XYZ file of C-alpha atoms in Angstrom:
607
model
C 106.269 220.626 -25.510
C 109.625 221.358 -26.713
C 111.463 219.906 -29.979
C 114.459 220.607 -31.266
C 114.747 220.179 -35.516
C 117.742 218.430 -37.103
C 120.962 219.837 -36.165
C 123.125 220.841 -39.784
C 126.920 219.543 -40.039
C 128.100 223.102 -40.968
C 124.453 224.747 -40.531
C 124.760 227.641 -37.676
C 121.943 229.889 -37.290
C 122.577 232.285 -39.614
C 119.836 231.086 -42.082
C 117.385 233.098 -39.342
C 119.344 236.613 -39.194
C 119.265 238.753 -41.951
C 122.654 239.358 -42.486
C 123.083 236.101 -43.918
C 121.923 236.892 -47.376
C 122.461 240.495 -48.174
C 125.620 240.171 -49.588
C 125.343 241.595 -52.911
C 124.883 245.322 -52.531
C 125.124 248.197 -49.630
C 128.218 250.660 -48.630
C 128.491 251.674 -44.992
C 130.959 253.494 -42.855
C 134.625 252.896 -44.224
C 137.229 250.744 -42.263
C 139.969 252.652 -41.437
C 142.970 249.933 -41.072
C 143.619 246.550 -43.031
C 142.447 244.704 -39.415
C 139.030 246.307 -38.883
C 138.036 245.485 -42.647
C 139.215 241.940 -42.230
C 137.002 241.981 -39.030
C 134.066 243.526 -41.014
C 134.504 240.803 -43.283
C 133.994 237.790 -40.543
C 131.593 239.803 -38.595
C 127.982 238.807 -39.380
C 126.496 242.106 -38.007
C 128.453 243.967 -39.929
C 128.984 242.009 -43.348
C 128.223 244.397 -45.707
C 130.491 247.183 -44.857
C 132.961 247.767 -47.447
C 135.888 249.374 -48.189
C 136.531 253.429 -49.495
C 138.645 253.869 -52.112
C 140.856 256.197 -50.012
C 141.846 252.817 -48.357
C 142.579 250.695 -51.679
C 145.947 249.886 -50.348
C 144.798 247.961 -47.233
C 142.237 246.485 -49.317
C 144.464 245.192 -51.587
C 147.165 243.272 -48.799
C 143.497 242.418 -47.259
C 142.755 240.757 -50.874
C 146.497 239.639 -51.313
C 147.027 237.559 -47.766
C 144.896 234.080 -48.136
C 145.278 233.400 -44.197
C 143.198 236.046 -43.869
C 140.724 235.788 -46.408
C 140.525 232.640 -44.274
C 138.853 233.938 -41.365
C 135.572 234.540 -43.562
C 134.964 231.033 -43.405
C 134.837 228.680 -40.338
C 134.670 224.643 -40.486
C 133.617 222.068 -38.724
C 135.773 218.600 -37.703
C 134.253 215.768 -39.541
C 136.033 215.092 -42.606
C 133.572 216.103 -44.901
C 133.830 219.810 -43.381
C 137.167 219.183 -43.409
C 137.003 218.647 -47.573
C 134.902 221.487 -47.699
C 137.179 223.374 -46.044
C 140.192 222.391 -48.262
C 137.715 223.374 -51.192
C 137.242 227.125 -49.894
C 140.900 227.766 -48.984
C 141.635 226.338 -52.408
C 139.520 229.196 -53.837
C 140.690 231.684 -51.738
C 144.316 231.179 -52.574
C 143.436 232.053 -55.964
C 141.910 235.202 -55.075
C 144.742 236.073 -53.011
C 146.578 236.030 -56.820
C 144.399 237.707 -58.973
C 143.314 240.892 -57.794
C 144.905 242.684 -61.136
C 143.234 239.779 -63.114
C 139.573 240.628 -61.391
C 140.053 244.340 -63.134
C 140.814 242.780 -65.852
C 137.678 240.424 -66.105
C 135.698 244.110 -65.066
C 136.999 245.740 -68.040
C 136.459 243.647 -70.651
C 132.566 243.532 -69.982
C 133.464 247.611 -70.443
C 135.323 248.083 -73.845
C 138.435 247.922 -71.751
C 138.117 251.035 -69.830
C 140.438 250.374 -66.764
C 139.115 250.356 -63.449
C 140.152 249.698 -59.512
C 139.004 247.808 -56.505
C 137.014 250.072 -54.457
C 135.397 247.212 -52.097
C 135.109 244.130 -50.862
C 132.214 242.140 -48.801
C 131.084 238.719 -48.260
C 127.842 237.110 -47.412
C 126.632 233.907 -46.645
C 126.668 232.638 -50.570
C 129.106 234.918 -52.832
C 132.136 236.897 -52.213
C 131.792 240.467 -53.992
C 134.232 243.254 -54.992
C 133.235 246.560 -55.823
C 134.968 248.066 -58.594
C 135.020 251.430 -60.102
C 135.986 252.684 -63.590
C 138.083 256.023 -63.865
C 136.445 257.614 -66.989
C 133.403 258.473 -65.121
C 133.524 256.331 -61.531
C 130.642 254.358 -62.101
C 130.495 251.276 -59.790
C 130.487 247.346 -60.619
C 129.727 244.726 -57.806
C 131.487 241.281 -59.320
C 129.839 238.546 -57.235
C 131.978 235.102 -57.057
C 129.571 231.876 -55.706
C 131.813 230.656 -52.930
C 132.536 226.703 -53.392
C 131.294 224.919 -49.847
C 128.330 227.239 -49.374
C 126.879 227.438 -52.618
C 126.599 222.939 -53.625
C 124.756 223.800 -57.168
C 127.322 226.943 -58.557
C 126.895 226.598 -61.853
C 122.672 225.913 -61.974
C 122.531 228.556 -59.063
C 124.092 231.222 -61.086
C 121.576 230.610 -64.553
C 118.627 231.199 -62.302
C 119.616 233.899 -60.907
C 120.845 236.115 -63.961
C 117.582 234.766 -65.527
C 115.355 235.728 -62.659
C 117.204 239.568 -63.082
C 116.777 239.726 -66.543
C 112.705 238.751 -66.615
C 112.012 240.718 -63.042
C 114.052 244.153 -64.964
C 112.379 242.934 -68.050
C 108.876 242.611 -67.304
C 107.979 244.337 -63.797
C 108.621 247.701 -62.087
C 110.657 246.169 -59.661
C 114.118 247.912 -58.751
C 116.753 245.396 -59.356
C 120.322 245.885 -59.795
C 121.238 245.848 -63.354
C 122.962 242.921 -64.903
C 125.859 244.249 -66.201
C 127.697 240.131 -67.405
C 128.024 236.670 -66.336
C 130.152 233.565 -66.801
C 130.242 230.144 -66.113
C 134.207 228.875 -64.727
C 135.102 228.795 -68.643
C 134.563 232.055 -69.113
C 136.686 233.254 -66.484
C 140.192 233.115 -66.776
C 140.779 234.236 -63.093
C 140.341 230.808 -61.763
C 137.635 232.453 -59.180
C 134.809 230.196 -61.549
C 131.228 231.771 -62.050
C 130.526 235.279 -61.803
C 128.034 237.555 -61.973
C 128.559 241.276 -62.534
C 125.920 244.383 -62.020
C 125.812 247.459 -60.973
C 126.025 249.164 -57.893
C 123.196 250.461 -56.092
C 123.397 252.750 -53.056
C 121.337 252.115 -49.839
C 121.128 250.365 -46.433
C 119.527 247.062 -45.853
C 115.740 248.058 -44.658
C 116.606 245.154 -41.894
C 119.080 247.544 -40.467
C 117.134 249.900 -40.142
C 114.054 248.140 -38.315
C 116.029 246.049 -35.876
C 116.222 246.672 -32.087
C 119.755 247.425 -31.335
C 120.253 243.751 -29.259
C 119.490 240.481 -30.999
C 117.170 237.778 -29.642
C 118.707 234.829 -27.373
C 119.247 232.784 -30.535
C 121.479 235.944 -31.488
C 118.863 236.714 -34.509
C 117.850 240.332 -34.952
C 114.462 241.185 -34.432
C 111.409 244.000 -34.881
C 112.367 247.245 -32.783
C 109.800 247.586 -30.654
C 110.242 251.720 -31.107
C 109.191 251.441 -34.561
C 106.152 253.510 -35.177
C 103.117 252.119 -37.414
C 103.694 254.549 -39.758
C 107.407 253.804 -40.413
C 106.414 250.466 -40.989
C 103.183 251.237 -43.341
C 105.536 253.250 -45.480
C 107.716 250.026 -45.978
C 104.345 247.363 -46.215
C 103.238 249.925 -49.071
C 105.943 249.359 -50.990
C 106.446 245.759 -50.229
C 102.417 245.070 -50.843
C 103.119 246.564 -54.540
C 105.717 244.406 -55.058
C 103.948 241.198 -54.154
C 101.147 242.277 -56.145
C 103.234 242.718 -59.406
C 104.471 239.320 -58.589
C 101.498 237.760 -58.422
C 100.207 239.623 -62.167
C 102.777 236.891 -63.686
C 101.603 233.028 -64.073
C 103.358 230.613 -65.110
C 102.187 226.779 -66.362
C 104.794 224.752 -63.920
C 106.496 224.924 -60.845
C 110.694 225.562 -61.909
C 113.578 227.868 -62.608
C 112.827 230.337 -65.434
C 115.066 230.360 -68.643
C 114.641 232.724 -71.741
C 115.658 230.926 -74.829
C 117.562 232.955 -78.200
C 114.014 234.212 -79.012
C 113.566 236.041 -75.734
C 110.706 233.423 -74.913
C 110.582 232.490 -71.115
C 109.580 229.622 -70.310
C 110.084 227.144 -66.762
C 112.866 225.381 -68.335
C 114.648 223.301 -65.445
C 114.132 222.145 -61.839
C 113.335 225.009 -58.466
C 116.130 225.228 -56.859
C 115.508 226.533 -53.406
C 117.467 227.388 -50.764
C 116.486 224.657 -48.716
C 118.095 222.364 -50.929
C 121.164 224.225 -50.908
C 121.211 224.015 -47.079
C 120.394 220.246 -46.815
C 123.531 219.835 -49.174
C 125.768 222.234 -47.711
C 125.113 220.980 -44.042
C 123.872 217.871 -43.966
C 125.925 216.359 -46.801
C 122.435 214.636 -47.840
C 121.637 216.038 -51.760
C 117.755 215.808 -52.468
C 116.396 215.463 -56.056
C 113.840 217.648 -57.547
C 111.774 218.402 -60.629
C 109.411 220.442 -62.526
C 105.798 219.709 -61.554
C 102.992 220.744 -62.852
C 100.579 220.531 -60.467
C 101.227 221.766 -56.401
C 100.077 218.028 -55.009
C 103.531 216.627 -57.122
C 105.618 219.240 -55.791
C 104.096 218.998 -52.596
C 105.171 215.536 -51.957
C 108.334 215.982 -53.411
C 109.392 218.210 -50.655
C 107.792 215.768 -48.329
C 110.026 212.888 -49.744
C 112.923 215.430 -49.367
C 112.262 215.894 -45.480
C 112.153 212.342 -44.701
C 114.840 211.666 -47.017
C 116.935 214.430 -45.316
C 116.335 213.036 -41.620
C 117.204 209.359 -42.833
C 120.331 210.169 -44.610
C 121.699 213.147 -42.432
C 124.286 210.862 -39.602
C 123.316 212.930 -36.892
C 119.798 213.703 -37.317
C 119.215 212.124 -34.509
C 120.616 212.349 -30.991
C 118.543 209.305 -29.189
C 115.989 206.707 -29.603
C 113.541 208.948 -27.972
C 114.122 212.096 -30.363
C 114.309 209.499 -33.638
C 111.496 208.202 -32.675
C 109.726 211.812 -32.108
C 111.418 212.835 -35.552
C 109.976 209.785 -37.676
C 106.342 209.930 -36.335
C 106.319 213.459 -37.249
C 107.752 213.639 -40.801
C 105.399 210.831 -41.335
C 102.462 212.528 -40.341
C 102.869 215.771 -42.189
C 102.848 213.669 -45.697
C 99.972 212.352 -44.385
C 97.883 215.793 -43.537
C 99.542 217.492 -46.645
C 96.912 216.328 -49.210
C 94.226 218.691 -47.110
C 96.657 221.907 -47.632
C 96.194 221.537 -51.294
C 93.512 223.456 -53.063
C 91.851 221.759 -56.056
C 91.284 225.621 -57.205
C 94.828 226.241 -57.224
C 96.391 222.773 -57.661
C 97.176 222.935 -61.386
C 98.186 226.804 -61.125
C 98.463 229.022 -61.736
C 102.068 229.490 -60.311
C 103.832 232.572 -59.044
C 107.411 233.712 -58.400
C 108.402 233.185 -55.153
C 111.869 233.901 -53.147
C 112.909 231.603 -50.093
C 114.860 234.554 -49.146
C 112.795 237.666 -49.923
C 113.268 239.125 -46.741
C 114.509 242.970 -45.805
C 117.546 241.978 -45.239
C 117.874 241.357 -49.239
C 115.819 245.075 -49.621
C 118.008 248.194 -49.653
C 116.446 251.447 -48.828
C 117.413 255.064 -49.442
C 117.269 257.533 -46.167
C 113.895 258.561 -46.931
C 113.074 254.656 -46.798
C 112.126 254.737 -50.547
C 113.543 251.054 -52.142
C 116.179 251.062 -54.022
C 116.717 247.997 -55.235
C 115.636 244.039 -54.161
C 118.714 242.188 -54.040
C 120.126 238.635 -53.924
C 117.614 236.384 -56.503
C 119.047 233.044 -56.243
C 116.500 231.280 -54.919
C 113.856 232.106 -56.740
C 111.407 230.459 -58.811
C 107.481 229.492 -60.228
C 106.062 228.222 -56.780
C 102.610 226.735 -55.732
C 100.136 229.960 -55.725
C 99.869 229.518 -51.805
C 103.735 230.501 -51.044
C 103.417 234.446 -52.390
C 99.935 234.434 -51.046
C 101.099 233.381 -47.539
C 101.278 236.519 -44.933
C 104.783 237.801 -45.178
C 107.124 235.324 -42.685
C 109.512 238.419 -42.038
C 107.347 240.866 -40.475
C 108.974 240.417 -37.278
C 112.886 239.897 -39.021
C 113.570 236.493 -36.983
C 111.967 233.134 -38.609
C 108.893 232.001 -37.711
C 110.130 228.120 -36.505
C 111.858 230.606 -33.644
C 109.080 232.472 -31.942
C 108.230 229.769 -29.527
C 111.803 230.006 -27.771
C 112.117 233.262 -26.326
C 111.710 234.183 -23.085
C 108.670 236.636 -23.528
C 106.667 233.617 -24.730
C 105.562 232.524 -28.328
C 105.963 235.764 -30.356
C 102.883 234.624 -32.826
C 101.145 237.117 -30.034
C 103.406 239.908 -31.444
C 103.122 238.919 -35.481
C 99.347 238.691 -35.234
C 98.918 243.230 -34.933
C 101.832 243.362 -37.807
C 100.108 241.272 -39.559
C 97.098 243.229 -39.280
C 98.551 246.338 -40.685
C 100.195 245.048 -43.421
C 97.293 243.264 -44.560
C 94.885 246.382 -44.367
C 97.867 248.177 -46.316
C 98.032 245.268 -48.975
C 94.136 245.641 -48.995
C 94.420 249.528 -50.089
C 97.070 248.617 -52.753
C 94.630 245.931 -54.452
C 91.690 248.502 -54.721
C 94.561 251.016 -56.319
C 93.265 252.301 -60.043
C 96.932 251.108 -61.309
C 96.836 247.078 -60.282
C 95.401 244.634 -61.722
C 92.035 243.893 -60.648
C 90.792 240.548 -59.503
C 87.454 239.226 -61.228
C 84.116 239.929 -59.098
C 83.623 237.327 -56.827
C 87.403 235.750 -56.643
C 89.423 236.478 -53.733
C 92.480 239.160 -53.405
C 95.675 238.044 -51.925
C 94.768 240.280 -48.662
C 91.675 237.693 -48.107
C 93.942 234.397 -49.200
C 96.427 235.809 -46.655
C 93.819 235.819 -43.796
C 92.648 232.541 -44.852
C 96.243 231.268 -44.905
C 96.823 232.076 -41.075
C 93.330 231.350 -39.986
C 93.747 227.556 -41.764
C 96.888 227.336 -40.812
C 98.093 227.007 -44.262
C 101.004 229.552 -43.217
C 102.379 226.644 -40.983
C 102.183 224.219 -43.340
C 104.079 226.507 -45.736
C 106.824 226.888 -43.127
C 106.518 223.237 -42.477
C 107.325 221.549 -45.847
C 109.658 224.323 -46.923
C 111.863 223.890 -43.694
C 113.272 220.193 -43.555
C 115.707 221.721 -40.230
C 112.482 222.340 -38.453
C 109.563 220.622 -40.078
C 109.389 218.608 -36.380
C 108.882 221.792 -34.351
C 106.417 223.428 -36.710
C 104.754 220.431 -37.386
C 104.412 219.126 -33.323
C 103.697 223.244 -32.539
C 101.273 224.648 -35.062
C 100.046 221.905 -36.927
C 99.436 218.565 -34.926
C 96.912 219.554 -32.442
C 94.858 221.527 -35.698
C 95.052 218.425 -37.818
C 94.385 215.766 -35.093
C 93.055 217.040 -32.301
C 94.078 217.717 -28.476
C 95.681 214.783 -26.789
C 96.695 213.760 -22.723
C 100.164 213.061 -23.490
C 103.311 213.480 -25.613
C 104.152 209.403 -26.363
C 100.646 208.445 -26.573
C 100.344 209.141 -30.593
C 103.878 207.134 -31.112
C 102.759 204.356 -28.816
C 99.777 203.888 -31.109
C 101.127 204.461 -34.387
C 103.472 201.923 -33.794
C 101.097 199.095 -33.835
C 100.106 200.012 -37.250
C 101.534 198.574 -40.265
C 102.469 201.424 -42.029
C 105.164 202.394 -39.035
C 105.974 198.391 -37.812
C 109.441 199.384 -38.906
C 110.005 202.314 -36.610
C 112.403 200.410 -33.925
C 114.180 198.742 -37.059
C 114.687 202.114 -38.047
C 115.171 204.083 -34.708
C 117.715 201.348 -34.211
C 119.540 202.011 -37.981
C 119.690 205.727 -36.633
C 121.441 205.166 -33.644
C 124.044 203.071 -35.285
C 124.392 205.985 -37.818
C 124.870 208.431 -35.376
C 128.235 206.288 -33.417
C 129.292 206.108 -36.550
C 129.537 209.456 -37.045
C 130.820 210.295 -33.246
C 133.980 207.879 -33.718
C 134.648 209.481 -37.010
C 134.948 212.781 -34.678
C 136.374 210.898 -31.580
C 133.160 211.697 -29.822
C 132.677 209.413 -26.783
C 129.079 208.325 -25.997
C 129.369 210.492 -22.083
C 131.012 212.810 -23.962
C 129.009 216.364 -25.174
C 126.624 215.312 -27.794
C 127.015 216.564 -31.624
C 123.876 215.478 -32.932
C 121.145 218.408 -33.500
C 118.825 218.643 -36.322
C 118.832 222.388 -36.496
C 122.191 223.671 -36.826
C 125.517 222.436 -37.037
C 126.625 218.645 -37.230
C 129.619 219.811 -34.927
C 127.541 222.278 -32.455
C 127.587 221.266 -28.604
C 124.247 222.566 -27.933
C 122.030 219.976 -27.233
C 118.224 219.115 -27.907
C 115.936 220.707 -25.815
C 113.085 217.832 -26.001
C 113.695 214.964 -23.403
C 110.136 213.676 -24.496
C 109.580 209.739 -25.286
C 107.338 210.703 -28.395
C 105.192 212.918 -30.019
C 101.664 214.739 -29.185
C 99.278 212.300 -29.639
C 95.974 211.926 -30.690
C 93.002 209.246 -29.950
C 92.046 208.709 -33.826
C 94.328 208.773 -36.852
C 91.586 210.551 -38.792
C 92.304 214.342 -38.562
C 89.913 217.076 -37.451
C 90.236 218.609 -40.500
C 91.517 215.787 -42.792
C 88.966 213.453 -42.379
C 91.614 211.015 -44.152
C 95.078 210.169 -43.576
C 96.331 207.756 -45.824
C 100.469 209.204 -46.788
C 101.140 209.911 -50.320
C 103.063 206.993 -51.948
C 107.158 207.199 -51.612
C 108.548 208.402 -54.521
C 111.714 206.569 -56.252
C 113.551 209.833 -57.178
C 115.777 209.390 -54.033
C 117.698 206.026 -54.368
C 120.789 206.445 -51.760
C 120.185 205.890 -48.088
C 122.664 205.745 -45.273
C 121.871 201.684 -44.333
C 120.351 199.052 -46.386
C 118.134 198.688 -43.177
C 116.699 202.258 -43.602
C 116.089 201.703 -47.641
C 114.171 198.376 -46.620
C 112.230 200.454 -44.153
C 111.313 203.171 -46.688
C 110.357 200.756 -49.392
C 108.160 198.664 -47.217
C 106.680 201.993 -46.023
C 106.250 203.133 -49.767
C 104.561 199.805 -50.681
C 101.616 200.475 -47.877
C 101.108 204.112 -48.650
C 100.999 203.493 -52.826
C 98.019 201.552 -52.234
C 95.810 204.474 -50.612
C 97.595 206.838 -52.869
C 96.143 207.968 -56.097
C 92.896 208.069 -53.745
C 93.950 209.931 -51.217
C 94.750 213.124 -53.233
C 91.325 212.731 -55.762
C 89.780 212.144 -52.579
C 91.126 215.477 -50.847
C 91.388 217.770 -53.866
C 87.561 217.129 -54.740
C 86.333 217.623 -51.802
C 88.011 221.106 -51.753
């Protein structure tokens, strides 16, 4: 079966390539003419190439000419792209003025010494110029958040330069220095937050394991030419670092912050990247909070996914696919309490990176690491996210592997996955780690475990809110439930329940929502449709599923569940798109509070 996730209002694909992120470090080849560096700049395959210091002159009219700072940035129709849109070219008319006044800022961090622009590149998040100092040409990369792609600047930026500062602080990890930061106040250069450290030479390890053509969904991917070698040079070093991750615990799930006595401590909300993203392109902000315990969190995110697909205008693209979309959201906060372990539940909890990825690891030419780059969306995480096997081992996203043309690529992780867990394996039994107690298991064996229970797909699940559908229908239904005959037979039945009796109240909310939306764009109902739940709000691509419902299965009690009351509805989230939809959700919350606080000391005891 086929299923499309929720299509973002500015969201493009980009979140699956690695080029996306890696925008913090990394010289290439030098662009010879003011042109090709402005076409580095808006080219995602190349968006890390920077600019020589032999051509400081182009790089200045490049910094100098706001039409063609511009081009970095592309926005969609509606009118809140529109706003967001006014908001970046806003910002980048102030750059276009201040290119003496970012020296400036440089220097001061410096004891004045003077220095020059010596690069500039953008990434999906932060706009960055190189600068080097004259006295003795060492190299700062200034890092400005840009407004419209980063929705939480300010909180972004703290958990980032704290996330630097403990990972340089208390690990071996290579990390780029922090050289200063400031909040808008503290820069009077108008360009708001920075964050300034210093440069560190190599090439994104993505670049150098990627076949030279991308996928169909233009994503790179795995060379196939790669030899197992090459790549258990790279899992060595990657093992190490998960394993110094996981030698620091932490008592809740949050952003670090060090206070004026150099104590850390979880201090504030995890802000993840999916967050960011449901904010940025689906104009639909979700609330979070420190937990201390993975079950809270857990359902959290699960209130955040349904929140997302009931707020988000065009989440939806027919009664069919909202239908599909609500029984499915639905019935991964029901299995979630049996993908949390009562071992684990209460922590300990690990640092974990949405985005830790190769794209955000830079490598010298002897494929030795130089640094791990890009930290923003980091933070103490339920023990089962570091332990998961490594989503990146093939570069493109795991939600994509199913809609190739050579067939699901799980086929192709499964041998990768093989290697780098009998690499990780070596690492644990290495004289210099940390050795588990006798009898407990290493993260090698919680790894296996995590594929074989499908734990890894329930990670991907509640982390993804775009494509919790897909995963969920794909990898997790049939596992939790059971085969079934037919795609609208589990929809058909849920719906004479009383926990979904609202689904055509809702279903029909939806489609009001969504033409409201396509007048705001002058969208006619024959016309292309602009509804998607996995990439932009304004994309013309439309939904692959034509299905009538959901797999289906004959009993509501899962194979491996054994119980499936949902978690009660939390209240965090009080703005809907309709009063119809809040009705909805509060009658649904009322049902599932009752089987609650049962539910989860049910499934945590009997784990």
């Amino acid at each position: 079966m086929s299923n499309s996730g929720i299509q973002g209002q500015a969201k493009t694909q980009d979140q699956g390539q690695d080029t996306t992120q890696s925008d913090g470090q990394g010289q290439l080849s030098a662009s010879e003419t003011q042109q090709q560096a402005l076409s580095d700049l808006q080219s995602a395959s190349n968006i890390q190439k920077a600019i020589v210091p032999e051509d400081r002159a182009n790089l200045t009219a490049a910094l100098s000419d706001q039409s063609n700072i511009g081009l970095i940035q592309r926005w969609g129709e509606s009118s809140k792209e529109r706003r967001k849109g006014r908001e970046f070219q806003g910002w980048a008319k102030t750059l276009s003025q201040v290119s003496d006044g970012v020296c400036e800022l440089a220097s001061k961090y410096r004891d004045g010494q003077p220095c020059q622009l010596a690069g500039i590149f953008s990434g999906s998040f932060n706009f960055c110029i190189k600068v080097q100092f004259e006295s003795d040409l060492q190299e700062w990369v200034m890092r400005f958040p840009l407004p419209g792609k980063v929705m939480f600047i300010e909180e972004k930026l703290r958990n980032e330069v704290a996330t630097m500062r403990y990972i340089k602080e208390k690990t071996s990890i290579p990390v780029p220095e922090v050289m200063a930061w400031g909040l808008a106040d503290d820069n009077p250069t108008g360009l708001g937050p920075f964050l300034i450290t210093r440069f560190v030479e190599g090439t994104k390890l993505s670049d150098l394991l990627k076949a030279d053509s991308l996928d169909q969904n233009g994503n790179k991917i795995l060379s196939s030419d790669i030899s197992d070698s090459t790549l258990e040079l790279v899992y060595r070093q990657i093992a190490n670092i998960l394993l110094e991750l996981s030698e620091h615990s932490f008592d809740k799930i949050g952003a670090l912050s060090v206070d004026d006595n150099n104590e850390w401590s979880i201090g504030s909300r995890p802000l993840s990247l999916p967050m960011n993203e449901i904010a940025r392109c689906g104009d639909v902000y979700v609330d979070s909070k420190t937990c201390s315990t993975t079950a809270d969190y857990f359902l959290d995110l699960a209130e955040q996914s349904l929140q997302h697909y009931r707020e988000q205008r065009n989440s939806a693209d027919s009664p069919a696919d909202a239908r599909l979309k609500y029984t499915s959201r639905h019935l991964l906060r029901t299995v979630t309490p049996s993908f949390v372990s009562r071992k684990f539940n209460q922590g300990p909890f690990k640092l974990f990176g949405d985005d830790f990825r190769p794209s955000n690891i830079l490598v010298d030419k002897d494929l030795k690491i130089t640094a791990v780059i890009d930290w923003e969306w980091w933070y103490a995480a339920p023990y089962q996210f570091l332990y998961a096997p490594p989503r990146w081992l093939l570069l493109n996203d795991p939600w994509s592997w199913t809609e190739l043309d050579e067939g699901d690529l799980l086929e192709r992780y499964l041998p990768k996955l093989e290697l780098f867990l009998g690499v990780l394996a070596e690492q644990e039994r290495s004289p210099n780690r940390l050795q588990q107690p006798d009898g407990e298991p290493t993260m090698s064996m919680l790894m296996r475990q995590s594929m074989e229970d499908k734990t890894f797909w329930f990670n991907e699940a509640i982390r993804d809110s775009w494509d919790a559908d897909r995963i969920y229908l794909e990898r997790l239904d049939d596992y939790c439930f059971g085969s079934v005959k037919g795609d609208a037979e589990r929809i058909e039945w849920l719906s004479r329940l009383p926990l979904y009796q609202g689904m055509e109240d809702f279903v029909s909310a939806k489609m009001e929502q969504l033409q409201c939306y396509k007048a705001e764009l002058g969208v006619d109902d024959d016309g292309p449709e602009k509804s998607k739940m996995s990439g932009n709000e304004t994309s013309n691509t439309p939904l692959k599923d034509g299905s009538e419902g959901g797999r289906a299965s004959p009993s509501l009690i899962p194979t491996k569940l054994r119980f499936a009351f949902p978690w009660k509805t939390s209240d965090n989230h009080s703005q809907t798109s309709t009063q119809t939809m809040v009705n909805i959700s509060l009658a649904i919350g009322t049902v599932a509070a009752l089987a609650s606080s049962f539910t989860v000391a049910w499934r945590l005891l009997s784990k």
